[in-house]
mmCIF file of C-alpha atoms in Angstrom:
data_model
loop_
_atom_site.group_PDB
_atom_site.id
_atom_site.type_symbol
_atom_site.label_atom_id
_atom_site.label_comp_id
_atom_site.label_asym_id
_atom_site.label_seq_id
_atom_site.Cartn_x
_atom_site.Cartn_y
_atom_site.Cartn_z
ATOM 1 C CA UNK A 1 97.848 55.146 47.894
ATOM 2 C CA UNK A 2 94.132 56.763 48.287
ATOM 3 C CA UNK A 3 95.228 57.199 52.101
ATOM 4 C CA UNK A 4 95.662 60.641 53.498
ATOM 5 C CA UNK A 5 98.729 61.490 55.612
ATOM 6 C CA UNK A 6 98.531 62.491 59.178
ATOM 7 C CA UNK A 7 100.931 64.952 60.630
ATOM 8 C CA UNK A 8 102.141 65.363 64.025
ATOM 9 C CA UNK A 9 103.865 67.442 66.627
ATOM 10 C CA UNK A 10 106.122 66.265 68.612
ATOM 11 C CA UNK A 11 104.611 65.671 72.193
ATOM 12 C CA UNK A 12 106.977 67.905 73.582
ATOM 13 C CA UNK A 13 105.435 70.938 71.553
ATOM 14 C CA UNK A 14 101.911 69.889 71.997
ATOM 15 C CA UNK A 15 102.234 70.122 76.005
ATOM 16 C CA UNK A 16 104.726 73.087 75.958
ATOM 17 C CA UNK A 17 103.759 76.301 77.865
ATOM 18 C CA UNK A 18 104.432 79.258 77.790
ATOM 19 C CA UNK A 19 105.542 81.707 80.966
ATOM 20 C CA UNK A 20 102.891 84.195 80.416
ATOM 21 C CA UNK A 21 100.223 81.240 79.995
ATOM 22 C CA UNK A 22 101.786 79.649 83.078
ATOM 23 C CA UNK A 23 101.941 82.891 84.812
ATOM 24 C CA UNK A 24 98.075 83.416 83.991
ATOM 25 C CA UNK A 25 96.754 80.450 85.022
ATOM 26 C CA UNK A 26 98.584 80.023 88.593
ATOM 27 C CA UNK A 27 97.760 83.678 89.246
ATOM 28 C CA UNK A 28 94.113 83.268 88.308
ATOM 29 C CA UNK A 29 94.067 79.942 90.277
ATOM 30 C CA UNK A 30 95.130 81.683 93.442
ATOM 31 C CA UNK A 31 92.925 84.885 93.087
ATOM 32 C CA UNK A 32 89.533 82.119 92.724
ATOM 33 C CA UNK A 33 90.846 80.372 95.897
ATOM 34 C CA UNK A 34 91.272 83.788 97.569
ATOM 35 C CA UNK A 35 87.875 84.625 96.368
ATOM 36 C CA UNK A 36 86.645 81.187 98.535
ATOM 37 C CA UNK A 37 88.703 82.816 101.665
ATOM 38 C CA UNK A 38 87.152 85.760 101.232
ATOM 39 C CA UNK A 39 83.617 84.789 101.031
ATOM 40 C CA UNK A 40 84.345 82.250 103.801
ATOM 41 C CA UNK A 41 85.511 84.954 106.149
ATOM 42 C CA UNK A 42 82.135 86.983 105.601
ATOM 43 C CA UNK A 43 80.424 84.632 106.513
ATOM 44 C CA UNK A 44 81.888 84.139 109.555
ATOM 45 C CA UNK A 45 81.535 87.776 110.584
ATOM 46 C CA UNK A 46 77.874 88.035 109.664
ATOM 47 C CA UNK A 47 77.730 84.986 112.372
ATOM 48 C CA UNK A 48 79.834 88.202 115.094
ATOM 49 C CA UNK A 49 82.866 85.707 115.078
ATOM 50 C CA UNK A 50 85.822 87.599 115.137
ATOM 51 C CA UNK A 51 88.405 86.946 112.413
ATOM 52 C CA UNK A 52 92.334 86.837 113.437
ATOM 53 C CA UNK A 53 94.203 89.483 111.112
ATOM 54 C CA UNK A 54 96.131 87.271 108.427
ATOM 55 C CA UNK A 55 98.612 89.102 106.421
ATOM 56 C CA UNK A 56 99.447 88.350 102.979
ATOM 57 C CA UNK A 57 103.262 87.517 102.133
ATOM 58 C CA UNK A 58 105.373 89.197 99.655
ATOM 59 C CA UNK A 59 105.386 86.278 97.324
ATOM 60 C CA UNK A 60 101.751 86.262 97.829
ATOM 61 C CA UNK A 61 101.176 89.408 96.890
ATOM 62 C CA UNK A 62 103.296 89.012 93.859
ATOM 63 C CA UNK A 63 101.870 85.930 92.474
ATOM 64 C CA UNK A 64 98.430 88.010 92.900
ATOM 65 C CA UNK A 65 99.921 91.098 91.021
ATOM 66 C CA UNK A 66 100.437 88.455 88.233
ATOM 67 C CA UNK A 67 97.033 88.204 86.984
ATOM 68 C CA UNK A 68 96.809 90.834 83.991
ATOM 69 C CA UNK A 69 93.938 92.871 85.933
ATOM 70 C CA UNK A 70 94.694 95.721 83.721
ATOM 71 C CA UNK A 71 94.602 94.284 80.874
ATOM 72 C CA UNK A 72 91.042 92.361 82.300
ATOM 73 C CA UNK A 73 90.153 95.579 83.053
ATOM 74 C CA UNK A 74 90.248 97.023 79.935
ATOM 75 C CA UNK A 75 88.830 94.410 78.085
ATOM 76 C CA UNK A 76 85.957 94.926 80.362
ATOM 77 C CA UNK A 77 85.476 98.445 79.920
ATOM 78 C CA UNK A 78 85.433 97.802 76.439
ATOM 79 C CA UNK A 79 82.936 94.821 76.555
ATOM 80 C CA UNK A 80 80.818 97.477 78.981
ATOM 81 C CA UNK A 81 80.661 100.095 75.688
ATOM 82 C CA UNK A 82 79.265 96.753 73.391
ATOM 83 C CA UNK A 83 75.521 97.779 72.540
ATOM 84 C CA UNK A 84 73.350 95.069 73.377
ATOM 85 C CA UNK A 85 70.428 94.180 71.452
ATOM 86 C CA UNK A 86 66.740 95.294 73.039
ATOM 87 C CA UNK A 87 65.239 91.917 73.338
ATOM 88 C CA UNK A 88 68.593 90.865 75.622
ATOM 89 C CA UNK A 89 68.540 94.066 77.846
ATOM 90 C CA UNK A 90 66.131 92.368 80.305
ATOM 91 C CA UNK A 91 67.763 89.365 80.842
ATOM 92 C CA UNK A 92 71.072 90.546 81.633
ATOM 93 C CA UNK A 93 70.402 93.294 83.842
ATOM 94 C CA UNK A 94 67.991 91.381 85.833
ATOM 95 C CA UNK A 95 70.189 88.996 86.515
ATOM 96 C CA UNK A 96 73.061 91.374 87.697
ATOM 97 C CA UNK A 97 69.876 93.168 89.895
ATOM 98 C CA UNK A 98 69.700 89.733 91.494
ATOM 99 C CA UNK A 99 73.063 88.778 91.552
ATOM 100 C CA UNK A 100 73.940 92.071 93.476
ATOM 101 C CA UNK A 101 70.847 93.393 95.040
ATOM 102 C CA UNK A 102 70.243 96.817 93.022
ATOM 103 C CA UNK A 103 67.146 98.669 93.966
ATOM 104 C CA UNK A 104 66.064 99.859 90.738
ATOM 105 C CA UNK A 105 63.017 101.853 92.138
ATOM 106 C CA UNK A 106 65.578 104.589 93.192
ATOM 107 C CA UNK A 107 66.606 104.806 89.557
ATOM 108 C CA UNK A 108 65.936 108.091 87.295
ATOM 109 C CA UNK A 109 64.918 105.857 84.574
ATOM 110 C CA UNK A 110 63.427 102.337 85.937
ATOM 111 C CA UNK A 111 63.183 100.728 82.343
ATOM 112 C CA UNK A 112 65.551 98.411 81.957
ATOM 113 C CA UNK A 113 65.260 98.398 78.097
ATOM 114 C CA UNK A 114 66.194 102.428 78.062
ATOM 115 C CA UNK A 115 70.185 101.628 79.216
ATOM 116 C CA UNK A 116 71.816 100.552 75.876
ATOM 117 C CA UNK A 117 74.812 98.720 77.247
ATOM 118 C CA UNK A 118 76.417 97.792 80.663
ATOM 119 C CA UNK A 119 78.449 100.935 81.134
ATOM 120 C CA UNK A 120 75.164 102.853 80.868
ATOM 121 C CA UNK A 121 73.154 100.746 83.273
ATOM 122 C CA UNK A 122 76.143 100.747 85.715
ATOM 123 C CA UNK A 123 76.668 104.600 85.791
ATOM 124 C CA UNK A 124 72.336 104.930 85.964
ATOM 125 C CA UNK A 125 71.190 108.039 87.563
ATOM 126 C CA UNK A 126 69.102 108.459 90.596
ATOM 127 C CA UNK A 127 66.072 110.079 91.370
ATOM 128 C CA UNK A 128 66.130 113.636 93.050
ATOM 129 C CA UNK A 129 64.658 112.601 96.226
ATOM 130 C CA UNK A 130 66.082 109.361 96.696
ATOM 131 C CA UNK A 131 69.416 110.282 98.488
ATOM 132 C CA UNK A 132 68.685 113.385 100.373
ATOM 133 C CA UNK A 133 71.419 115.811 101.449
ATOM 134 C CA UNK A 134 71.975 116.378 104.983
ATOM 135 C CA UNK A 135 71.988 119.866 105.724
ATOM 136 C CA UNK A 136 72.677 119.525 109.793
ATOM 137 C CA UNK A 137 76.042 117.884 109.594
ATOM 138 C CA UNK A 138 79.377 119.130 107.831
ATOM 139 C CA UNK A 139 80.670 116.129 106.181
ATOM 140 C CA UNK A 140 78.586 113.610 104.633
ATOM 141 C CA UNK A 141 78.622 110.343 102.878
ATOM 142 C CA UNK A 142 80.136 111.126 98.685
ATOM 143 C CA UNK A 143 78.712 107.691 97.855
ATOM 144 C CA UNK A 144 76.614 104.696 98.778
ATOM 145 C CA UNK A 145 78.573 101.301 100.309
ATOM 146 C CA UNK A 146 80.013 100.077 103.327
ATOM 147 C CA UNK A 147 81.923 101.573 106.130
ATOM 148 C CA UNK A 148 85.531 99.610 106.415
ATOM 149 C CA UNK A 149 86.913 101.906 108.690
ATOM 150 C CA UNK A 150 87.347 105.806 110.148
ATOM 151 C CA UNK A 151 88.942 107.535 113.029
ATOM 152 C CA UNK A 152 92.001 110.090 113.557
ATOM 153 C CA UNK A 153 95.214 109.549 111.688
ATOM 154 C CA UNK A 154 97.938 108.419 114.064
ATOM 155 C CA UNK A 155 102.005 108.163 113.488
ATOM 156 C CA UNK A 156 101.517 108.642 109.809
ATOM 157 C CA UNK A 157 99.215 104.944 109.295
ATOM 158 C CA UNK A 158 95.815 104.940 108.349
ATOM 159 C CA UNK A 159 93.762 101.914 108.819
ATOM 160 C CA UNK A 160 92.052 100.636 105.744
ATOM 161 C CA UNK A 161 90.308 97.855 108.097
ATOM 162 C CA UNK A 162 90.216 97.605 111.540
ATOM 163 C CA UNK A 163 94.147 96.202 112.146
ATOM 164 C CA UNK A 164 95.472 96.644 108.481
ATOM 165 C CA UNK A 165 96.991 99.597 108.049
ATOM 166 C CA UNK A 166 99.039 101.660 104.940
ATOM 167 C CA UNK A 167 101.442 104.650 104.905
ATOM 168 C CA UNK A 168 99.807 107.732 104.771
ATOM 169 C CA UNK A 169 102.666 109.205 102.905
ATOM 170 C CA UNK A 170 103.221 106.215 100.362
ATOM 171 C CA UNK A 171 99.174 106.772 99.994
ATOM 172 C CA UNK A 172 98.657 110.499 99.115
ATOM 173 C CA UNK A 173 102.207 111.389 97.623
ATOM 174 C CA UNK A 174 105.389 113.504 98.100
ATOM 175 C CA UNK A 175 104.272 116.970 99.695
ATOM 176 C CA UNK A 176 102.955 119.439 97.093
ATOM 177 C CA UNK A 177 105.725 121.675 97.511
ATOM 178 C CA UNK A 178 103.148 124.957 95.690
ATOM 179 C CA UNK A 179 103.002 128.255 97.523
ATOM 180 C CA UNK A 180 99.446 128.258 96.853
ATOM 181 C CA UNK A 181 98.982 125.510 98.788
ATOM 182 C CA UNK A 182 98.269 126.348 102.214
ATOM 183 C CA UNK A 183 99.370 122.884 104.027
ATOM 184 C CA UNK A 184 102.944 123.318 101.970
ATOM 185 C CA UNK A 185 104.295 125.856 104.476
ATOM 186 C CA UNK A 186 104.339 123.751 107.407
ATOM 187 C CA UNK A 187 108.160 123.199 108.491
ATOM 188 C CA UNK A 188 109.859 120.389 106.497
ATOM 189 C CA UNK A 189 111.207 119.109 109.399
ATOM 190 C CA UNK A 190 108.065 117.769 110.706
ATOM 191 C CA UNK A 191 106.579 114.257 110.203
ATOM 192 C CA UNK A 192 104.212 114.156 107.252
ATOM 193 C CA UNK A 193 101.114 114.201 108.896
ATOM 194 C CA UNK A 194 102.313 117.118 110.967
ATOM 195 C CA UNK A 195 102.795 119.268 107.482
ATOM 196 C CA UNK A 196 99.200 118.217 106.497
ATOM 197 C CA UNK A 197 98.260 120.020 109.040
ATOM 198 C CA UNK A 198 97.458 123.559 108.821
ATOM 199 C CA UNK A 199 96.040 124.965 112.325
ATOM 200 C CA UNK A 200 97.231 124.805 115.424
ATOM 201 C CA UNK A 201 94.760 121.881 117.300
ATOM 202 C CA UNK A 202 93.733 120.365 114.545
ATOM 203 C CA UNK A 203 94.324 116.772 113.870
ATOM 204 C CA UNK A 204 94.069 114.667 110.605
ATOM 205 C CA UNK A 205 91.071 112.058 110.375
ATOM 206 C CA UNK A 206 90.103 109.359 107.727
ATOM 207 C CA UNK A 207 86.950 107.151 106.172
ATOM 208 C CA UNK A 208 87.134 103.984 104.157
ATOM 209 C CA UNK A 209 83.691 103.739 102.012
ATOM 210 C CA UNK A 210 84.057 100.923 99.956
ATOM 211 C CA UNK A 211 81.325 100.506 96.857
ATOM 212 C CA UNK A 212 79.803 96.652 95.960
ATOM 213 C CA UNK A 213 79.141 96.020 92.298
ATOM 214 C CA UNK A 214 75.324 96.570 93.341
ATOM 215 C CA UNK A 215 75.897 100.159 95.010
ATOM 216 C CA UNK A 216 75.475 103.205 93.233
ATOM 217 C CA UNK A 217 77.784 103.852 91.015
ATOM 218 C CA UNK A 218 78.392 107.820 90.985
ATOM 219 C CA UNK A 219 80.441 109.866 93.935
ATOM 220 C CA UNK A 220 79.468 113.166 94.968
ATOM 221 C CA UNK A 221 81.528 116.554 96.934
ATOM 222 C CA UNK A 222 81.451 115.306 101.215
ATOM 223 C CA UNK A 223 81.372 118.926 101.948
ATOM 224 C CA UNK A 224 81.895 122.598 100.797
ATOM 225 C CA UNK A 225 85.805 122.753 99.791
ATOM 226 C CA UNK A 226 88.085 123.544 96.634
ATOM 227 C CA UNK A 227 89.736 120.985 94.768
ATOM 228 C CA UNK A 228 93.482 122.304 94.168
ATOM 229 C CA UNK A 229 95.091 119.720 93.215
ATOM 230 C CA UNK A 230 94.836 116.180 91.485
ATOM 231 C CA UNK A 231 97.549 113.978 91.681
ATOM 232 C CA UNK A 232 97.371 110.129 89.221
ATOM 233 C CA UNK A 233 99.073 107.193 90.494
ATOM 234 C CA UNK A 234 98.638 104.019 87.967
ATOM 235 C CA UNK A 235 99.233 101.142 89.158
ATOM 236 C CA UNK A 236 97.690 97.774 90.262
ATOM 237 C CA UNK A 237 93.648 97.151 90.272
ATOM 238 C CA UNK A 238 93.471 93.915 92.460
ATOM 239 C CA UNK A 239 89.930 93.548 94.360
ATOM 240 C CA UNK A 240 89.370 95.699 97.072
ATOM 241 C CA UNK A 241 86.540 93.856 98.648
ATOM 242 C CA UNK A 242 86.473 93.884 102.457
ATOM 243 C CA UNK A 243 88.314 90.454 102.670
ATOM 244 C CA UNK A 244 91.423 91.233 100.422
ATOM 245 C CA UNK A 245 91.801 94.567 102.492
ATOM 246 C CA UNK A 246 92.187 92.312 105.630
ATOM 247 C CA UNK A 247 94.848 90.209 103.522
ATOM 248 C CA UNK A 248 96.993 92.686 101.689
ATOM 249 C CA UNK A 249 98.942 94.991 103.679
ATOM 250 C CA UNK A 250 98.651 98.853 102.221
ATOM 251 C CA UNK A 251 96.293 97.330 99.644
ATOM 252 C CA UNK A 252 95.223 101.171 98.555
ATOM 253 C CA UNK A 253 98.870 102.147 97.580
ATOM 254 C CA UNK A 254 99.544 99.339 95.224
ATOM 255 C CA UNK A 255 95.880 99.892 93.541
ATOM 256 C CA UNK A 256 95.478 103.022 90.583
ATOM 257 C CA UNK A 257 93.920 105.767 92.198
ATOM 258 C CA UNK A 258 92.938 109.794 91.536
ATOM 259 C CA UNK A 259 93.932 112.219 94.740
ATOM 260 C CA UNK A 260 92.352 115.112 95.091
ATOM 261 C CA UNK A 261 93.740 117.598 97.439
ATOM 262 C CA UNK A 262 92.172 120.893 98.745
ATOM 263 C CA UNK A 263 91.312 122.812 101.345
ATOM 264 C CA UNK A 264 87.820 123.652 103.690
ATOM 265 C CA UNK A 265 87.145 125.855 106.215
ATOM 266 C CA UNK A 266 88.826 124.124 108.513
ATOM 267 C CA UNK A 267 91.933 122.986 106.485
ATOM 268 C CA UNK A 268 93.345 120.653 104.688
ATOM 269 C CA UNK A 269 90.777 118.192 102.384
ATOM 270 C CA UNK A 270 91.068 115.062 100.618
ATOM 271 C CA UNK A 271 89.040 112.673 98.407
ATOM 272 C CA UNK A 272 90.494 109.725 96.950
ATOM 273 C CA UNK A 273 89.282 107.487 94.412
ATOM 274 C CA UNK A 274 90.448 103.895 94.754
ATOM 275 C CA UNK A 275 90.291 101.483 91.799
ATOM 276 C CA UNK A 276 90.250 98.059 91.195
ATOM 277 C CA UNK A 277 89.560 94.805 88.937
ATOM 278 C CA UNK A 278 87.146 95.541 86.362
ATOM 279 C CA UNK A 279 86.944 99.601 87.699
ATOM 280 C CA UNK A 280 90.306 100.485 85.701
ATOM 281 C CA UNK A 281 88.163 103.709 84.643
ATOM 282 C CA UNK A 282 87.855 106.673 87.003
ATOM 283 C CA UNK A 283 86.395 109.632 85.956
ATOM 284 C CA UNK A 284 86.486 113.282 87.422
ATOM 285 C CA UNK A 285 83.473 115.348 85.637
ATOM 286 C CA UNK A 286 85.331 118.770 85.778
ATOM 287 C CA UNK A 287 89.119 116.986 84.955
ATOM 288 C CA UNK A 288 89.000 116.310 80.909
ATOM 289 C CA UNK A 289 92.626 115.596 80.996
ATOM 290 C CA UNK A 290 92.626 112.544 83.535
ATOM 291 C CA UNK A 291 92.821 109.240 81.565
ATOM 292 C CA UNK A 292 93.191 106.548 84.051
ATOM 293 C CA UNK A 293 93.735 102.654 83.205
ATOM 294 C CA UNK A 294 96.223 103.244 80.301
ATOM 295 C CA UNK A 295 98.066 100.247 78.374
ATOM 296 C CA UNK A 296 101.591 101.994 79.354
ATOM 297 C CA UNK A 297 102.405 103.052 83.096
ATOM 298 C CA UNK A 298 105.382 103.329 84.660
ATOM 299 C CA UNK A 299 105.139 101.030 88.433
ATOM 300 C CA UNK A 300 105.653 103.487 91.165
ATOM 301 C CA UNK A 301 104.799 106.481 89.197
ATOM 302 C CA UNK A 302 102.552 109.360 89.050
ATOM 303 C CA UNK A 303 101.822 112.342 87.233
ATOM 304 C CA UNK A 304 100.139 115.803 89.015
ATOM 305 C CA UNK A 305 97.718 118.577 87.956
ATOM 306 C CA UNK A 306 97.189 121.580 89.222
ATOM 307 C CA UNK A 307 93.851 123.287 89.110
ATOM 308 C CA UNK A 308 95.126 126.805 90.171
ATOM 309 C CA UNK A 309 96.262 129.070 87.694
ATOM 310 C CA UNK A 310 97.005 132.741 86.813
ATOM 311 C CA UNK A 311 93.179 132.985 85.648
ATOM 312 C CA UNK A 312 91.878 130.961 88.828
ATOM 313 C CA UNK A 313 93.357 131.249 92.212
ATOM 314 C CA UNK A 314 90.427 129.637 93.755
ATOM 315 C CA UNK A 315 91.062 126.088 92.026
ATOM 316 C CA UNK A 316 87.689 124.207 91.629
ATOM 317 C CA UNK A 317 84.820 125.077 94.150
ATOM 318 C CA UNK A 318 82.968 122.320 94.985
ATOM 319 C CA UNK A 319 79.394 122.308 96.831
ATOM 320 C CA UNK A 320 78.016 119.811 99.297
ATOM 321 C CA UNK A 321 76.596 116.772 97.447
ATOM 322 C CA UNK A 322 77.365 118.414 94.172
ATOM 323 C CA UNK A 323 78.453 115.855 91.585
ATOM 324 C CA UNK A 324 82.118 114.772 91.301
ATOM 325 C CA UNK A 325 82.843 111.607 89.776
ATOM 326 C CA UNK A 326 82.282 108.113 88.803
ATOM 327 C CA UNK A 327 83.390 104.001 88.560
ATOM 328 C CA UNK A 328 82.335 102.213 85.703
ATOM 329 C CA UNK A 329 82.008 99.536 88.906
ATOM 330 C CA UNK A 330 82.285 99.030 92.423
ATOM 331 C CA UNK A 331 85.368 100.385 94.196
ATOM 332 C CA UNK A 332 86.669 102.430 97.574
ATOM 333 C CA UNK A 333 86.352 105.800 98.187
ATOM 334 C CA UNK A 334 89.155 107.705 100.969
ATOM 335 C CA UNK A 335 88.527 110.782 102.515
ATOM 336 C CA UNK A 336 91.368 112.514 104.575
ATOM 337 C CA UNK A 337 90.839 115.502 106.306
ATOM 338 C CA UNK A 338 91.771 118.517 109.047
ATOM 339 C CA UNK A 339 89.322 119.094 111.923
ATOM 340 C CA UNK A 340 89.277 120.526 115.453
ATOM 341 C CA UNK A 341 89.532 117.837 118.048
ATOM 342 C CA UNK A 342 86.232 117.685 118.939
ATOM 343 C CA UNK A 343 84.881 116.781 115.289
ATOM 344 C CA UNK A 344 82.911 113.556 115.936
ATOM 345 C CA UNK A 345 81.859 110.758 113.178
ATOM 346 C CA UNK A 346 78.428 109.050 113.327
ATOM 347 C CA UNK A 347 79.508 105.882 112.509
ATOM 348 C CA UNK A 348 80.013 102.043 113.119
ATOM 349 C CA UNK A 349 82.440 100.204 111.651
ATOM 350 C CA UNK A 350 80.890 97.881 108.885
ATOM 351 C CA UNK A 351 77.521 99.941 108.536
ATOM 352 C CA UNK A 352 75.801 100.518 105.281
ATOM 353 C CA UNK A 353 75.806 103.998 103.945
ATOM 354 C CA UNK A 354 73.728 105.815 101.426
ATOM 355 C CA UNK A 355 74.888 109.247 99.394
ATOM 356 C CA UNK A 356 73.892 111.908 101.201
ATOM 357 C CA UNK A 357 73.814 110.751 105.102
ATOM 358 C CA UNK A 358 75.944 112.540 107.714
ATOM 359 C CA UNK A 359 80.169 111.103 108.068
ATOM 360 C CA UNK A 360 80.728 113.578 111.486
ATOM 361 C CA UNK A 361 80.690 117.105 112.528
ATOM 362 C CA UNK A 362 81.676 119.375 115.112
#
């Protein structure tokens, strides 16, 4: 009678799972193996062997898009805010310096005990001289990272690695159909790179600069221009890492990302900030109103802002090198752009690239 009484669940509820767990845990399964792909494939090309192009499938590239990255993402960012106590500041940023080879001599403040959490220590500042502006050339690098890819813009694709392409269209957005937009009043009837296009023999080039975790954080202006426009598009943040570009067909259009569209003295400008898992915040210093990463988003949407006004016709005037933006980590950076024909890039394909150093000029 002193005996206590066990009670049990029936095996079938003990072993039953849910879809969302189910979903969770295949999805993170595959990501982790595509993770092993990935890192196998760089090491093959840091042997010069050249990888076949390998394109993802649609069911793929959904069962990828079912990891919660956003929702990662965010828990991230949060965990990033946490203050951590002095004692453990150290530790953990050393081993991140390690992990991802950060030069810390460059940094403002070299003391690892002065950044009080994670988001601090990724978004650290650099000193004055230690990415010099190029004054020679006209467009130059707006952050640190790796070259994926540049060249002219051709029937309306842009390469995002050499032999992956996306939709240059599906990338930036509908036309900004705003008078005060110069490259809205080319004729509708031509293709959409044509109406990007503002003077006659001009043509439309790009740059892929993707950011490691271990890169510098920060993004700057690529040349003298005005920001007009900025257009949100929420959406996936899957990893944008060299390898998963090669995999994922118009990888850049399913990730959130920040346009910002303008003009220079030669015509139409671009910068856009890519994100991606674990970088679900991107900031804009002189937007307030941009909130990127949010809980609710509707898939295939976006939202615009324009920076021209009855008080400013001018939009935002930006100066070579002058702050712009930031990742709370590693990401891509796009920069499409009007030049004459005979604007050249200095550049090779998979190079490292520091703020500051010349992209091309005429």
């Amino acid at each position: 009678t002193d005996r206590k009484k066990l009670h049990t669940a029936p095996v079938g509820q003990v072993f039953r799972l849910r879809p969302f767990h189910l979903l969770v845990a295949t999805g993170g399964g595959y990501a982790g193996y595509r993770k092993y792909e990935d890192y196998k494939l760089e090491q093959l090309e840091k042997k010069g062997i050249e990888v076949p192009v390998k394109l993802a499938s649609e069911w793929e590239v959904a069962l990828y898009k079912s990891v919660p990255t956003r929702l990662l993402s965010r828990a991230w960012g949060r965990l990033n805010q946490v203050e951590l106590p002095t004692w453990l500041r150290k530790p953990i940023y050393s081993l991140y310096i390690w992990t991802f080879g950060v030069n810390m001599k460059e940094a403002a403040v070299e003391d690892l005990h002065h950044y009080r959490n994670l988001s601090e220590f990724f978004r650290r500042k650099l000193k004055p001289q230690a990415r010099p502006v190029c004054c020679r050339h006209s467009v130059i690098s707006p952050s640190d990272g790796k070259i994926l890819n540049f060249g002219q813009v051709k029937n309306c694709e842009v390469e995002q690695v050499k032999g992956v392409t996306y939709s240059l269209e599906s990338f930036l957005g509908p036309r900004i159909c705003r008078e005060e937009l110069s490259f809205s009043q080319a004729p509708a009837g031509n293709s959409f790179q044509q109406q990007l296009v503002t003077k006659e023999g001009n043509e439309l080039y790009h740059c892929v600069i993707y950011l490691a975790p271990g890169d510098y954080h920060c993004f700057h202006s690529p040349t003298d221009w005005r920001v007009s426009h900025r257009r949100h598009f929420p959406g996936s943040l899957m990893s944008v890492n060299p390898g998963v570009a090669r995999w994922i067909k118009e990888l850049f259009c399913h990730n959130e990302r920040v346009v910002l569209t303008g003009d220079w003295k030669h015509g139409f400008f671009s910068l856009t900030a890519v994100g991606a898992t674990n970088v679900g915040s991107i900031r804009i210093y002189f937007d307030q109103d941009l909130h990127t990463n949010s809980p609710s988003y509707s898939k295939g949407s976006y939202n615009d802002f324009s920076f021209i006004s009855n008080n400013n016709k001018e939009g935002i005037p930006m100066r070579k090198g002058e702050h712009l933006g930031e990742f709370n980590l590693g990401s891509t950076i796009v920069l499409i752009f009007e030049a004459p024909k005979d604007f050249k890039f200095h550049l090779k394909a998979g190079q490292k690239i520091r703020f500051g150093e010349a992209l091309g000029s005429l």
